[in-house]
Amino acid sequence: MTASRPTALIADDEPLLREALARQLQQVWPELEIIAEARNGRDAVKHFEERHPDVCFLDVQMPGMSGVEAAQKIGHRAHLVFVTAFDHYAVQAFAQGVLDYVMKPVECARLAETVARVKERMRAAEPALNTEALLQQLTAQIAELRSGVPSALKWIRAQMGNNVRLIAVDDIDFLRSDTKYTLIAWRGDNGQPAEALVRMSLKEITAQLDPAQFAQVHRSVVVNLRAISHVRRGDNETADIHLKGRNEVLPVSRSYLHLFRQM
C-alpha cells in the first residue's frame, strides 16, 4: 500500500475546505503527498481506484454518495479518516468505534493526533482497520438523517472584495435584511465585530438556521440567542435587544415580544 512517500486523497464538496485541510496536512505531515482531491463520494471512489492512496480523508456529508458510503466501497484498502461538521450521531458512533475522525473546522492539534495514529499503524505495517459493520451502522444513521429534517446551516459564504469568506453560523450575532441583501454581523478571527452582505433573503437563510439558537425578533431581524446581553422593554409593547460586546441595539416588534415574556 505504501510507496516511498505516503499518499492521500481528500474528499469534500467545499473547495475552500479541501484547500484548508491540504494546508493543515502539509504542516502536521510534511512528507504526505496529496495525490487526489474529490468533490463527492463518487469522485472519491473513482480517484481511489485510479491512484490507490494510503490514506483517505473523507467528508461525511457530501452530495450524492456520502463519505461513509465511499468508505464502504474503499473498504480496508486504505486508512480512513472522516471529517465531519457537527454530525452528532455520526460523531457518537465514531467515538464508540475505532474509526478516526476530525471535526470541522479542523484544528491542527486534533489533526496531528489523528495523523500520529495513522502513521503508527503504517509504521507497524498494520492493515487498514476492517470497519465494515461500523460503516454499515453509520450509513443507516446518515440515511435516517437525510430522510428527516434537513441539517441546520453551518456556514455562510460571503464575497468580500476578491475573497470568499466562510462565516461559521455559530459566530453570527445577528442578521438584518435589506431589499435584496442580508447583512451578516459576526465575530471575526480576533473576536471583534465584523459585517458582510450576502445576496440571499433573510427568509431563505432563516429557514436553514437552528431554531433553538436563532430567533426572529422583527420582520427584518434575526438574532443569535447566545449573543444577547439583555432585553429592555419599551413603550407600546416593544423591546430592544442589547448584544454582548456590540453597540447595535436590535428592535423587538410586538408580534415577537412573547419570546421574552418571562422577563
PDB file of C-alpha atoms in Angstrom, residues 30-177:
ATOM      1  CA  PRO A  30       5.036  17.362   5.550  1.00  0.00           C
ATOM      2  CA  GLU A  31       6.092  14.123   3.872  1.00  0.00           C
ATOM      3  CA  LEU A  32       2.493  13.256   2.931  1.00  0.00           C
ATOM      4  CA  GLU A  33       1.707  13.702  -0.765  1.00  0.00           C
ATOM      5  CA  ILE A  34      -1.861  14.693  -1.671  1.00  0.00           C
ATOM      6  CA  ILE A  35      -2.337  12.849  -4.957  1.00  0.00           C
ATOM      7  CA  ALA A  36      -6.071  13.357  -5.464  1.00  0.00           C
ATOM      8  CA  GLU A  37      -8.937  15.608  -4.453  1.00  0.00           C
ATOM      9  CA  ALA A  38     -12.630  14.801  -4.882  1.00  0.00           C
ATOM     10  CA  ARG A  39     -15.791  16.844  -4.573  1.00  0.00           C
ATOM     11  CA  ASN A  40     -18.154  13.994  -3.693  1.00  0.00           C
ATOM     12  CA  GLY A  41     -18.206  10.346  -2.729  1.00  0.00           C
ATOM     13  CA  ARG A  42     -18.353   9.010  -6.291  1.00  0.00           C
ATOM     14  CA  ASP A  43     -15.329  11.076  -7.311  1.00  0.00           C
ATOM     15  CA  ALA A  44     -13.517   9.833  -4.213  1.00  0.00           C
ATOM     16  CA  VAL A  45     -14.065   6.178  -5.132  1.00  0.00           C
ATOM     17  CA  LYS A  46     -13.062   6.847  -8.755  1.00  0.00           C
ATOM     18  CA  HIS A  47      -9.833   8.600  -7.733  1.00  0.00           C
ATOM     19  CA  PHE A  48      -9.077   5.878  -5.192  1.00  0.00           C
ATOM     20  CA  GLU A  49      -9.377   3.124  -7.804  1.00  0.00           C
ATOM     21  CA  GLU A  50      -7.080   5.076 -10.134  1.00  0.00           C
ATOM     22  CA  ARG A  51      -4.404   6.203  -7.654  1.00  0.00           C
ATOM     23  CA  HIS A  52      -4.677   3.887  -4.602  1.00  0.00           C
ATOM     24  CA  PRO A  53      -3.667   6.425  -1.920  1.00  0.00           C
ATOM     25  CA  ASP A  54      -2.596   5.194   1.504  1.00  0.00           C
ATOM     26  CA  VAL A  55      -4.964   7.446   3.429  1.00  0.00           C
ATOM     27  CA  CYS A  56      -8.383   8.870   2.543  1.00  0.00           C
ATOM     28  CA  PHE A  57      -9.733  11.966   4.304  1.00  0.00           C
ATOM     29  CA  LEU A  58     -13.478  11.846   3.636  1.00  0.00           C
ATOM     30  CA  ASP A  59     -16.075  14.478   4.451  1.00  0.00           C
ATOM     31  CA  VAL A  60     -19.044  12.638   5.951  1.00  0.00           C
ATOM     32  CA  GLN A  61     -21.795  14.686   4.324  1.00  0.00           C
ATOM     33  CA  MET A  62     -21.313  15.159   0.602  1.00  0.00           C
ATOM     34  CA  PRO A  63     -23.950  15.349  -2.157  1.00  0.00           C
ATOM     35  CA  GLY A  64     -24.851  12.068  -3.793  1.00  0.00           C
ATOM     36  CA  MET A  65     -22.626   9.474  -2.171  1.00  0.00           C
ATOM     37  CA  SER A  66     -21.605  10.323   1.406  1.00  0.00           C
ATOM     38  CA  GLY A  67     -18.106   9.872   2.766  1.00  0.00           C
ATOM     39  CA  VAL A  68     -19.236   6.852   4.741  1.00  0.00           C
ATOM     40  CA  GLU A  69     -20.734   5.221   1.640  1.00  0.00           C
ATOM     41  CA  ALA A  70     -17.490   5.900  -0.241  1.00  0.00           C
ATOM     42  CA  ALA A  71     -15.553   4.345   2.633  1.00  0.00           C
ATOM     43  CA  GLN A  72     -17.631   1.185   2.320  1.00  0.00           C
ATOM     44  CA  LYS A  73     -16.522   0.835  -1.307  1.00  0.00           C
ATOM     45  CA  ILE A  74     -12.879   1.557  -0.460  1.00  0.00           C
ATOM     46  CA  GLY A  75     -13.035  -0.941   2.413  1.00  0.00           C
ATOM     47  CA  HIS A  76      -9.812  -1.766   4.230  1.00  0.00           C
ATOM     48  CA  ARG A  77      -7.618  -0.996   1.232  1.00  0.00           C
ATOM     49  CA  ALA A  78      -6.743   2.418   2.748  1.00  0.00           C
ATOM     50  CA  HIS A  79      -6.565   4.070   6.147  1.00  0.00           C
ATOM     51  CA  LEU A  80      -9.729   6.137   6.592  1.00  0.00           C
ATOM     52  CA  VAL A  81     -10.149   9.454   8.371  1.00  0.00           C
ATOM     53  CA  PHE A  82     -13.586  11.072   8.415  1.00  0.00           C
ATOM     54  CA  VAL A  83     -14.073  14.829   8.519  1.00  0.00           C
ATOM     55  CA  THR A  84     -17.409  15.908   9.917  1.00  0.00           C
ATOM     56  CA  ALA A  85     -19.254  19.081  10.910  1.00  0.00           C
ATOM     57  CA  PHE A  86     -21.442  18.687  13.976  1.00  0.00           C
ATOM     58  CA  ASP A  87     -22.895  15.396  12.835  1.00  0.00           C
ATOM     59  CA  HIS A  88     -23.837  14.417  16.375  1.00  0.00           C
ATOM     60  CA  TYR A  89     -24.977  10.894  15.627  1.00  0.00           C
ATOM     61  CA  ALA A  90     -22.014  10.069  13.441  1.00  0.00           C
ATOM     62  CA  VAL A  91     -19.516  11.500  15.914  1.00  0.00           C
ATOM     63  CA  GLN A  92     -21.084   9.479  18.683  1.00  0.00           C
ATOM     64  CA  ALA A  93     -20.690   6.329  16.620  1.00  0.00           C
ATOM     65  CA  PHE A  94     -17.118   7.265  15.677  1.00  0.00           C
ATOM     66  CA  ALA A  95     -16.231   7.881  19.309  1.00  0.00           C
ATOM     67  CA  GLN A  96     -17.629   4.492  20.301  1.00  0.00           C
ATOM     68  CA  GLY A  97     -15.886   2.715  17.474  1.00  0.00           C
ATOM     69  CA  VAL A  98     -12.381   2.588  16.140  1.00  0.00           C
ATOM     70  CA  LEU A  99     -12.664   4.975  13.202  1.00  0.00           C
ATOM     71  CA  ASP A 100     -10.502   8.082  13.016  1.00  0.00           C
ATOM     72  CA  TYR A 101     -12.308  11.373  12.614  1.00  0.00           C
ATOM     73  CA  VAL A 102     -11.742  15.119  12.956  1.00  0.00           C
ATOM     74  CA  MET A 103     -14.346  17.810  13.415  1.00  0.00           C
ATOM     75  CA  LYS A 104     -14.871  20.856  11.208  1.00  0.00           C
ATOM     76  CA  PRO A 105     -13.470  23.420  11.464  1.00  0.00           C
ATOM     77  CA  VAL A 106     -10.387  21.214  11.643  1.00  0.00           C
ATOM     78  CA  GLU A 107      -7.896  22.148  14.365  1.00  0.00           C
ATOM     79  CA  CYS A 108      -4.247  21.408  13.676  1.00  0.00           C
ATOM     80  CA  ALA A 109      -3.676  19.935  17.158  1.00  0.00           C
ATOM     81  CA  ARG A 110      -6.539  17.457  16.731  1.00  0.00           C
ATOM     82  CA  LEU A 111      -5.463  16.645  13.193  1.00  0.00           C
ATOM     83  CA  ALA A 112      -1.916  15.988  14.441  1.00  0.00           C
ATOM     84  CA  GLU A 113      -3.257  13.423  16.939  1.00  0.00           C
ATOM     85  CA  THR A 114      -5.150  11.622  14.186  1.00  0.00           C
ATOM     86  CA  VAL A 115      -2.133  11.705  11.875  1.00  0.00           C
ATOM     87  CA  ALA A 116       0.051  10.245  14.645  1.00  0.00           C
ATOM     88  CA  ARG A 117      -2.299   7.253  14.972  1.00  0.00           C
ATOM     89  CA  VAL A 118      -2.369   6.666  11.225  1.00  0.00           C
ATOM     90  CA  LYS A 119       1.426   6.958  10.957  1.00  0.00           C
ATOM     91  CA  GLU A 120       1.870   4.492  13.830  1.00  0.00           C
ATOM     92  CA  ARG A 121      -0.322   1.935  12.049  1.00  0.00           C
ATOM     93  CA  MET A 122       1.617   2.489   8.836  1.00  0.00           C
ATOM     94  CA  ARG A 123       4.985   2.125  10.627  1.00  0.00           C
ATOM     95  CA  ALA A 124       3.799  -1.115  12.217  1.00  0.00           C
ATOM     96  CA  ALA A 125       2.664  -2.272   8.771  1.00  0.00           C
ATOM     97  CA  GLU A 126      -0.772  -2.874  10.218  1.00  0.00           C
ATOM     98  CA  PRO A 127      -3.522  -3.302   7.643  1.00  0.00           C
ATOM     99  CA  ALA A 128      -6.200  -0.664   7.499  1.00  0.00           C
ATOM    100  CA  LEU A 129      -8.952  -1.308  10.001  1.00  0.00           C
ATOM    101  CA  ASN A 130     -11.779  -3.553   8.930  1.00  0.00           C
ATOM    102  CA  THR A 131     -14.757  -1.475   9.935  1.00  0.00           C
ATOM    103  CA  GLU A 132     -17.436  -2.927   7.698  1.00  0.00           C
ATOM    104  CA  ALA A 133     -20.001  -3.414  10.466  1.00  0.00           C
ATOM    105  CA  LEU A 134     -19.496   0.090  11.861  1.00  0.00           C
ATOM    106  CA  LEU A 135     -19.684   1.649   8.401  1.00  0.00           C
ATOM    107  CA  GLN A 136     -22.986  -0.116   7.774  1.00  0.00           C
ATOM    108  CA  GLN A 137     -24.293   1.306  11.046  1.00  0.00           C
ATOM    109  CA  LEU A 138     -23.161   4.820  10.118  1.00  0.00           C
ATOM    110  CA  THR A 139     -24.659   4.546   6.633  1.00  0.00           C
ATOM    111  CA  ALA A 140     -28.021   3.656   8.156  1.00  0.00           C
ATOM    112  CA  GLN A 141     -27.815   6.622  10.537  1.00  0.00           C
ATOM    113  CA  ILE A 142     -26.988   9.045   7.743  1.00  0.00           C
ATOM    114  CA  ALA A 143     -29.856   7.692   5.617  1.00  0.00           C
ATOM    115  CA  GLU A 144     -32.176   8.269   8.571  1.00  0.00           C
ATOM    116  CA  LEU A 145     -30.928  11.840   8.940  1.00  0.00           C
ATOM    117  CA  ARG A 146     -31.375  12.501   5.215  1.00  0.00           C
ATOM    118  CA  SER A 147     -34.982  11.333   5.372  1.00  0.00           C
ATOM    119  CA  GLY A 148     -35.796  13.681   8.218  1.00  0.00           C
ATOM    120  CA  VAL A 149     -35.430  17.397   8.766  1.00  0.00           C
ATOM    121  CA  PRO A 150     -32.550  18.911   6.771  1.00  0.00           C
ATOM    122  CA  SER A 151     -29.436  19.656   8.811  1.00  0.00           C
ATOM    123  CA  ALA A 152     -29.118  23.177  10.083  1.00  0.00           C
ATOM    124  CA  LEU A 153     -26.871  25.546   8.131  1.00  0.00           C
ATOM    125  CA  LYS A 154     -23.295  25.548   9.454  1.00  0.00           C
ATOM    126  CA  TRP A 155     -21.513  28.041   7.165  1.00  0.00           C
ATOM    127  CA  ILE A 156     -22.419  31.061   5.080  1.00  0.00           C
ATOM    128  CA  ARG A 157     -20.251  32.117   2.147  1.00  0.00           C
ATOM    129  CA  ALA A 158     -19.808  35.868   1.734  1.00  0.00           C
ATOM    130  CA  GLN A 159     -17.988  37.665  -1.075  1.00  0.00           C
ATOM    131  CA  MET A 160     -15.622  40.222   0.487  1.00  0.00           C
ATOM    132  CA  GLY A 161     -13.697  42.064  -2.216  1.00  0.00           C
ATOM    133  CA  ASN A 162     -11.792  39.426  -4.151  1.00  0.00           C
ATOM    134  CA  ASN A 163     -12.121  36.897  -1.345  1.00  0.00           C
ATOM    135  CA  VAL A 164     -14.856  34.458  -0.393  1.00  0.00           C
ATOM    136  CA  ARG A 165     -15.232  34.360   3.372  1.00  0.00           C
ATOM    137  CA  LEU A 166     -16.620  31.280   5.130  1.00  0.00           C
ATOM    138  CA  ILE A 167     -18.558  32.539   8.144  1.00  0.00           C
ATOM    139  CA  ALA A 168     -19.377  29.939  10.792  1.00  0.00           C
ATOM    140  CA  VAL A 169     -23.040  30.269  11.759  1.00  0.00           C
ATOM    141  CA  ASP A 170     -22.073  29.947  15.431  1.00  0.00           C
ATOM    142  CA  ASP A 171     -20.040  33.179  15.075  1.00  0.00           C
ATOM    143  CA  ILE A 172     -23.019  35.203  13.822  1.00  0.00           C
ATOM    144  CA  ASP A 173     -24.531  37.712  16.275  1.00  0.00           C
ATOM    145  CA  PHE A 174     -27.483  38.795  14.146  1.00  0.00           C
ATOM    146  CA  LEU A 175     -28.825  39.105  10.585  1.00  0.00           C
ATOM    147  CA  ARG A 176     -30.674  42.097   9.182  1.00  0.00           C
ATOM    148  CA  SER A 177     -32.498  42.164   5.875  1.00  0.00           C
TER     149      SER A 177
END
